[in-house]
Short mmCIF file of C-alpha atoms in Angstrom, two decimals:
data_model
loop_
_atom_site.label_atom_id
_atom_site.label_comp_id
_atom_site.label_asym_id
_atom_site.label_seq_id
_atom_site.Cartn_x
_atom_site.Cartn_y
_atom_site.Cartn_z
CA MET A 1 -8.51 23.07 -41.81
CA ARG A 2 -10.89 26.07 -40.80
CA GLY A 3 -10.45 29.24 -41.99
CA ALA A 4 -11.72 31.51 -45.47
CA ASN A 5 -11.42 28.23 -47.52
CA SER A 6 -12.11 25.40 -45.06
CA ASP A 7 -15.82 25.59 -45.88
CA MET A 8 -16.96 25.01 -42.23
CA GLY A 9 -20.38 25.74 -41.29
CA GLN A 10 -21.16 28.76 -38.91
CA ASP A 11 -24.45 29.58 -37.22
CA ASN A 12 -25.05 32.99 -35.65
CA THR A 13 -27.94 33.05 -32.97
CA PHE A 14 -29.86 36.31 -31.37
CA PRO A 15 -29.66 35.86 -28.84
CA GLY A 16 -89.58 -0.31 -24.60
CA ASN A 17 -89.59 -3.81 -24.95
CA ASN A 18 -86.53 -5.75 -24.53
CA GLY A 19 -87.20 -9.08 -24.72
CA THR A 20 -88.90 -11.69 -27.28
CA GLY A 21 -92.01 -13.96 -26.70
CA ASP A 22 -95.53 -14.68 -27.53
CA ASP A 23 -98.25 -12.24 -27.33
CA GLU A 24 -101.27 -13.54 -24.46
CA SER A 25 -104.90 -12.93 -25.26
CA PRO A 26 -106.87 -12.20 -22.24
CA VAL A 27 -109.27 -14.75 -21.14
CA ASP A 28 -113.10 -14.26 -21.08
CA PRO A 29 -114.36 -14.91 -17.78
CA ALA A 30 -117.87 -15.73 -18.72
CA SER A 31 -116.66 -18.06 -21.47
CA GLY A 32 -115.63 -20.68 -18.48
CA ALA A 33 -112.29 -22.87 -18.83
CA GLU A 34 -110.90 -23.24 -21.83
CA ASP A 35 -111.36 -26.74 -23.97
CA PRO A 36 -107.79 -28.05 -23.88
CA ALA A 37 -108.33 -29.36 -27.30
CA ALA A 38 -108.87 -25.72 -28.69
CA SER A 39 -105.50 -24.91 -27.28
CA GLY A 40 -103.40 -27.68 -29.46
CA ILE A 41 -102.16 -29.25 -26.55
CA ASP A 42 -102.80 -32.97 -26.03
CA PRO A 43 -104.32 -33.19 -22.82
CA GLU A 44 -103.01 -36.73 -22.19
CA ASN A 45 -99.58 -36.07 -23.35
CA GLY A 46 -98.73 -32.77 -22.89
CA VAL A 47 -97.57 -32.23 -26.08
CA PRO A 48 -98.72 -29.55 -28.70
CA GLY A 49 -101.74 -30.77 -30.80
CA GLY A 50 -101.14 -32.79 -34.09
CA LEU A 51 -97.60 -33.93 -32.88
CA GLU A 52 -97.08 -37.85 -31.82
CA PRO A 53 -95.76 -38.24 -28.47
CA GLY A 54 -91.75 -38.37 -28.47
CA SER A 55 -91.71 -36.09 -31.46
CA THR A 56 -89.59 -32.66 -31.05
CA VAL A 57 -90.59 -28.93 -31.77
CA PRO A 58 -88.76 -27.71 -34.65
CA PRO A 59 -86.83 -24.27 -33.86
CA GLU A 60 -88.09 -21.48 -34.89
CA LYS A 61 -86.29 -19.84 -38.18
CA GLY A 62 -84.48 -16.57 -37.92
CA SER A 63 -84.56 -15.94 -34.16
CA PRO A 64 -84.20 -12.22 -33.80
CA LEU A 65 -81.96 -12.57 -30.67
CA ARG A 66 -79.65 -15.31 -32.63
CA THR A 67 -79.39 -12.81 -35.28
CA ALA A 68 -78.33 -9.89 -33.06
CA LEU A 69 -75.57 -12.12 -31.59
CA ASP A 70 -74.19 -13.41 -34.68
CA VAL A 71 -73.67 -9.93 -36.03
CA MET A 72 -72.07 -8.60 -32.62
CA THR A 73 -69.61 -11.81 -32.99
CA ARG A 74 -68.78 -10.61 -36.52
CA GLN A 75 -68.25 -7.03 -35.34
CA ARG A 76 -66.21 -8.20 -32.30
CA LEU A 77 -63.93 -10.26 -34.65
CA ILE A 78 -63.60 -7.16 -37.24
CA ILE A 79 -62.79 -4.98 -34.37
CA GLY A 80 -60.09 -7.63 -32.75
CA GLY A 81 -58.46 -7.90 -36.17
CA ILE A 82 -58.22 -4.35 -36.48
CA VAL A 83 -56.64 -3.86 -33.27
CA LEU A 84 -54.40 -6.89 -33.84
CA ALA A 85 -53.18 -4.84 -37.26
CA VAL A 86 -52.42 -1.50 -35.63
CA LEU A 87 -50.64 -3.10 -32.53
CA ILE A 88 -48.21 -5.02 -35.26
CA LEU A 89 -47.99 -2.03 -37.28
CA ILE A 90 -46.81 0.15 -33.99
CA GLY A 91 -44.43 -3.03 -33.16
CA VAL A 92 -42.84 -2.49 -36.76
CA VAL A 93 -42.40 1.25 -36.16
CA ILE A 94 -40.61 0.72 -32.96
CA TRP A 95 -38.24 -1.67 -34.22
CA ILE A 96 -37.53 0.44 -37.16
CA LEU A 97 -36.67 3.63 -35.11
CA VAL A 98 -34.77 1.31 -32.25
CA GLY A 99 -32.52 0.05 -35.27
CA ALA A 100 -31.83 3.60 -36.85
CA LEU A 101 -31.03 4.88 -33.52
CA ALA A 102 -28.85 2.00 -32.83
CA ASN A 103 -26.83 2.98 -36.05
CA ARG A 104 -26.45 6.63 -35.38
CA PRO A 105 -22.86 7.92 -34.66
CA VAL A 106 -22.57 8.24 -31.01
CA ALA A 107 -20.60 11.52 -30.08
CA ASN A 108 -18.59 12.44 -26.87
CA ALA A 109 -21.10 12.55 -24.00
CA THR A 110 -19.93 16.00 -22.31
CA PRO A 111 -17.58 18.90 -24.02
CA GLU A 112 -14.31 19.76 -22.64
CA PRO A 113 -14.09 21.21 -19.28
CA ALA A 114 -14.24 25.02 -18.87
CA THR A 115 -10.35 25.15 -18.11
CA SER A 116 -7.53 25.53 -20.47
CA THR A 117 -3.91 25.12 -20.61
CA SER A 118 -1.52 27.78 -20.51
CA ARG A 119 -0.67 29.29 -23.87
CA GLY A 120 2.57 31.31 -23.41
CA PRO A 121 3.24 34.81 -24.06
CA LEU A 122 0.43 36.60 -25.34
CA PRO A 123 -0.31 38.28 -27.86
CA ALA A 124 0.20 35.13 -30.14
CA ASP A 125 -1.19 34.42 -33.58
CA VAL A 126 -3.08 31.03 -33.14
CA GLU A 127 -4.27 28.54 -35.68
CA ALA A 128 -7.89 27.69 -35.56
CA ARG A 129 -7.06 23.96 -34.78
CA ASP A 130 -5.40 24.75 -31.92
CA TYR A 131 -7.87 27.23 -29.97
CA GLN A 132 -8.05 26.58 -26.35
CA LEU A 133 -11.30 27.00 -24.12
CA GLY A 134 -11.32 30.37 -22.50
CA ASP A 135 -8.71 32.15 -25.07
CA CYS A 136 -9.82 35.66 -25.92
CA PHE A 137 -9.51 36.92 -29.37
CA ALA A 138 -8.30 40.68 -30.38
CA ASP A 139 -10.60 41.44 -33.92
CA PHE A 140 -11.92 38.24 -33.94
CA ASP A 141 -12.86 36.69 -37.53
CA SER A 142 -14.67 33.04 -37.01
CA ASN A 143 -13.66 32.20 -40.80
CA ALA A 144 -9.87 33.14 -40.40
CA THR A 145 -7.28 30.28 -40.47
CA LYS A 146 -5.74 32.30 -37.46
CA SER A 147 -6.76 34.56 -34.84
CA ARG A 148 -4.81 36.83 -32.49
CA ALA A 149 -4.86 35.66 -29.30
CA VAL A 150 -4.68 38.21 -26.27
CA ASP A 151 -4.89 38.12 -22.49
CA CYS A 152 -8.63 38.59 -21.50
CA THR A 153 -7.73 41.66 -19.50
CA THR A 154 -6.87 43.60 -22.42
CA ASP A 155 -9.48 44.53 -25.39
CA HIS A 156 -10.71 41.82 -27.37
CA SER A 157 -14.03 40.90 -29.29
CA ALA A 158 -14.41 37.33 -28.53
CA GLN A 159 -13.80 34.38 -25.96
CA LEU A 160 -14.16 30.65 -26.82
CA GLY A 161 -16.97 29.36 -24.45
CA ALA A 162 -17.12 25.76 -25.71
CA ILE A 163 -15.66 23.19 -27.51
CA PHE A 164 -17.19 19.62 -28.02
CA ARG A 165 -15.54 16.96 -30.16
CA TYR A 166 -16.81 14.04 -31.92
CA LYS A 167 -14.81 10.66 -32.02
CA ALA A 168 -12.55 10.05 -34.97
CA ASP A 169 -14.25 7.45 -36.34
CA ASP A 170 -17.71 8.90 -36.21
CA THR A 171 -19.33 9.59 -39.49
CA PHE A 172 -20.61 12.81 -40.67
CA PRO A 173 -23.54 13.66 -38.68
CA GLY A 174 -25.03 16.41 -41.19
CA ALA A 175 -25.07 20.08 -41.01
CA THR A 176 -28.64 20.32 -39.21
CA ALA A 177 -27.20 18.02 -36.22
CA LEU A 178 -23.64 19.91 -36.03
CA ARG A 179 -25.26 23.47 -35.86
CA ASP A 180 -27.82 21.65 -33.19
CA LYS A 181 -24.85 20.76 -31.35
CA GLY A 182 -23.13 23.95 -31.32
CA ARG A 183 -26.55 25.69 -29.87
CA GLU A 184 -26.50 23.18 -27.32
CA ILE A 185 -22.88 23.53 -25.94
CA CYS A 186 -23.77 27.51 -26.11
CA ARG A 187 -26.72 27.33 -24.04
CA ASN A 188 -24.69 25.40 -21.34
CA VAL A 189 -21.83 28.16 -21.17
CA MET A 190 -21.69 29.75 -17.89
CA LEU A 191 -21.10 33.74 -17.85
CA ASN A 192 -19.57 35.12 -14.86
CA GLU A 193 -21.25 38.78 -13.36
CA ALA A 194 -18.92 40.92 -15.52
CA SER A 195 -20.78 39.42 -18.83
CA THR A 196 -23.78 41.69 -17.62
CA LYS A 197 -22.25 44.81 -18.66
CA TYR A 198 -21.73 43.86 -22.44
CA THR A 199 -24.31 42.94 -24.78
CA LEU A 200 -23.30 39.36 -26.01
CA LEU A 201 -24.25 37.23 -28.88
CA GLN A 202 -22.90 33.54 -29.52
CA GLN A 203 -21.43 32.65 -32.52
CA ASN A 204 -21.14 28.68 -33.26
CA VAL A 205 -18.12 27.01 -35.76
CA TYR A 206 -18.62 23.46 -36.94
CA PRO A 207 -16.91 21.42 -39.79
CA SER A 208 -18.34 21.27 -43.39
CA ALA A 209 -18.37 17.65 -44.98
CA SER A 210 -15.22 18.29 -46.55
CA SER A 211 -13.46 19.77 -43.51
CA TRP A 212 -14.50 16.71 -41.74
CA ASP A 213 -13.35 14.32 -44.04
CA ASN A 214 -9.95 16.37 -43.35
CA GLY A 215 -10.07 15.39 -39.61
CA ASP A 216 -12.22 18.16 -38.21
CA ARG A 217 -14.06 17.17 -35.18
CA ARG A 218 -14.64 19.93 -33.36
CA VAL A 219 -17.79 22.20 -32.75
CA ASP A 220 -16.60 25.94 -30.95
CA CYS A 221 -18.85 28.24 -29.22
CA PHE A 222 -17.91 31.72 -29.06
CA ILE A 223 -19.13 34.61 -27.04
CA VAL A 224 -18.90 37.68 -29.15
CA VAL A 225 -19.78 41.63 -29.54
CA ASN A 226 -21.33 43.10 -32.11
CA SER A 227 -18.67 45.14 -33.27
CA GLY A 228 -14.92 46.48 -32.22
CA ASN A 229 -12.80 45.06 -29.29
CA THR A 230 -15.02 46.30 -26.17
CA LEU A 231 -14.88 43.35 -23.96
CA LYS A 232 -11.93 43.95 -21.61
CA GLU A 233 -12.16 41.00 -18.97
CA SER A 234 -13.09 37.38 -19.03
CA ILE A 235 -17.05 36.60 -19.20
CA LEU A 236 -16.72 32.96 -18.19
CA GLN A 237 -17.09 31.45 -14.63
CA LYS A 238 -14.28 30.00 -13.46
#
């Protein structure tokens, strides 16, 4: 039930060297041809002096080029591991978010259309649960259990501009979500040209946790004036 004792939520809005190698020493032209033996090369076998033919030259230890390549390989492995870990973490976060969104209650896709059925002879005192879209109210109080519905061509202070109903089996979405839903449906209210003659405000009414448990699933957007019954016509587009 809505009203003063219904514990409802409400929102009012106003509006150098790159290579490696051995250094070469210049040859003195006056010295003549080099003695092959002096260069450490066996002239018969073409191998370094002091080594038997067929022997291999031991590789150099601690080659700068090989060391640099090893460091680059390790760095690439480390960077690759970090990138893989980040991608896994992002995947886990996305999976959690998708699961959370899938478990949220889904509300009706659209608010009620901007038309209402005939209410019967007016004025009439109407229970809050029976308010219809387009109803105009004199001396409107959003906390009251009922309001006086009047013809919109007579003096009034509020008009019901939008209604949104959640499904009966939806779980309570929380006060913040309900408030945001009220503001959303108010933004979608289409006003007519006559509305420009008035200073208008929006007033949202939505269920509290206790009224939700009692079956209240509707969010209402009222278009109101500050005070008094100064509205004299409908302000909604037909």
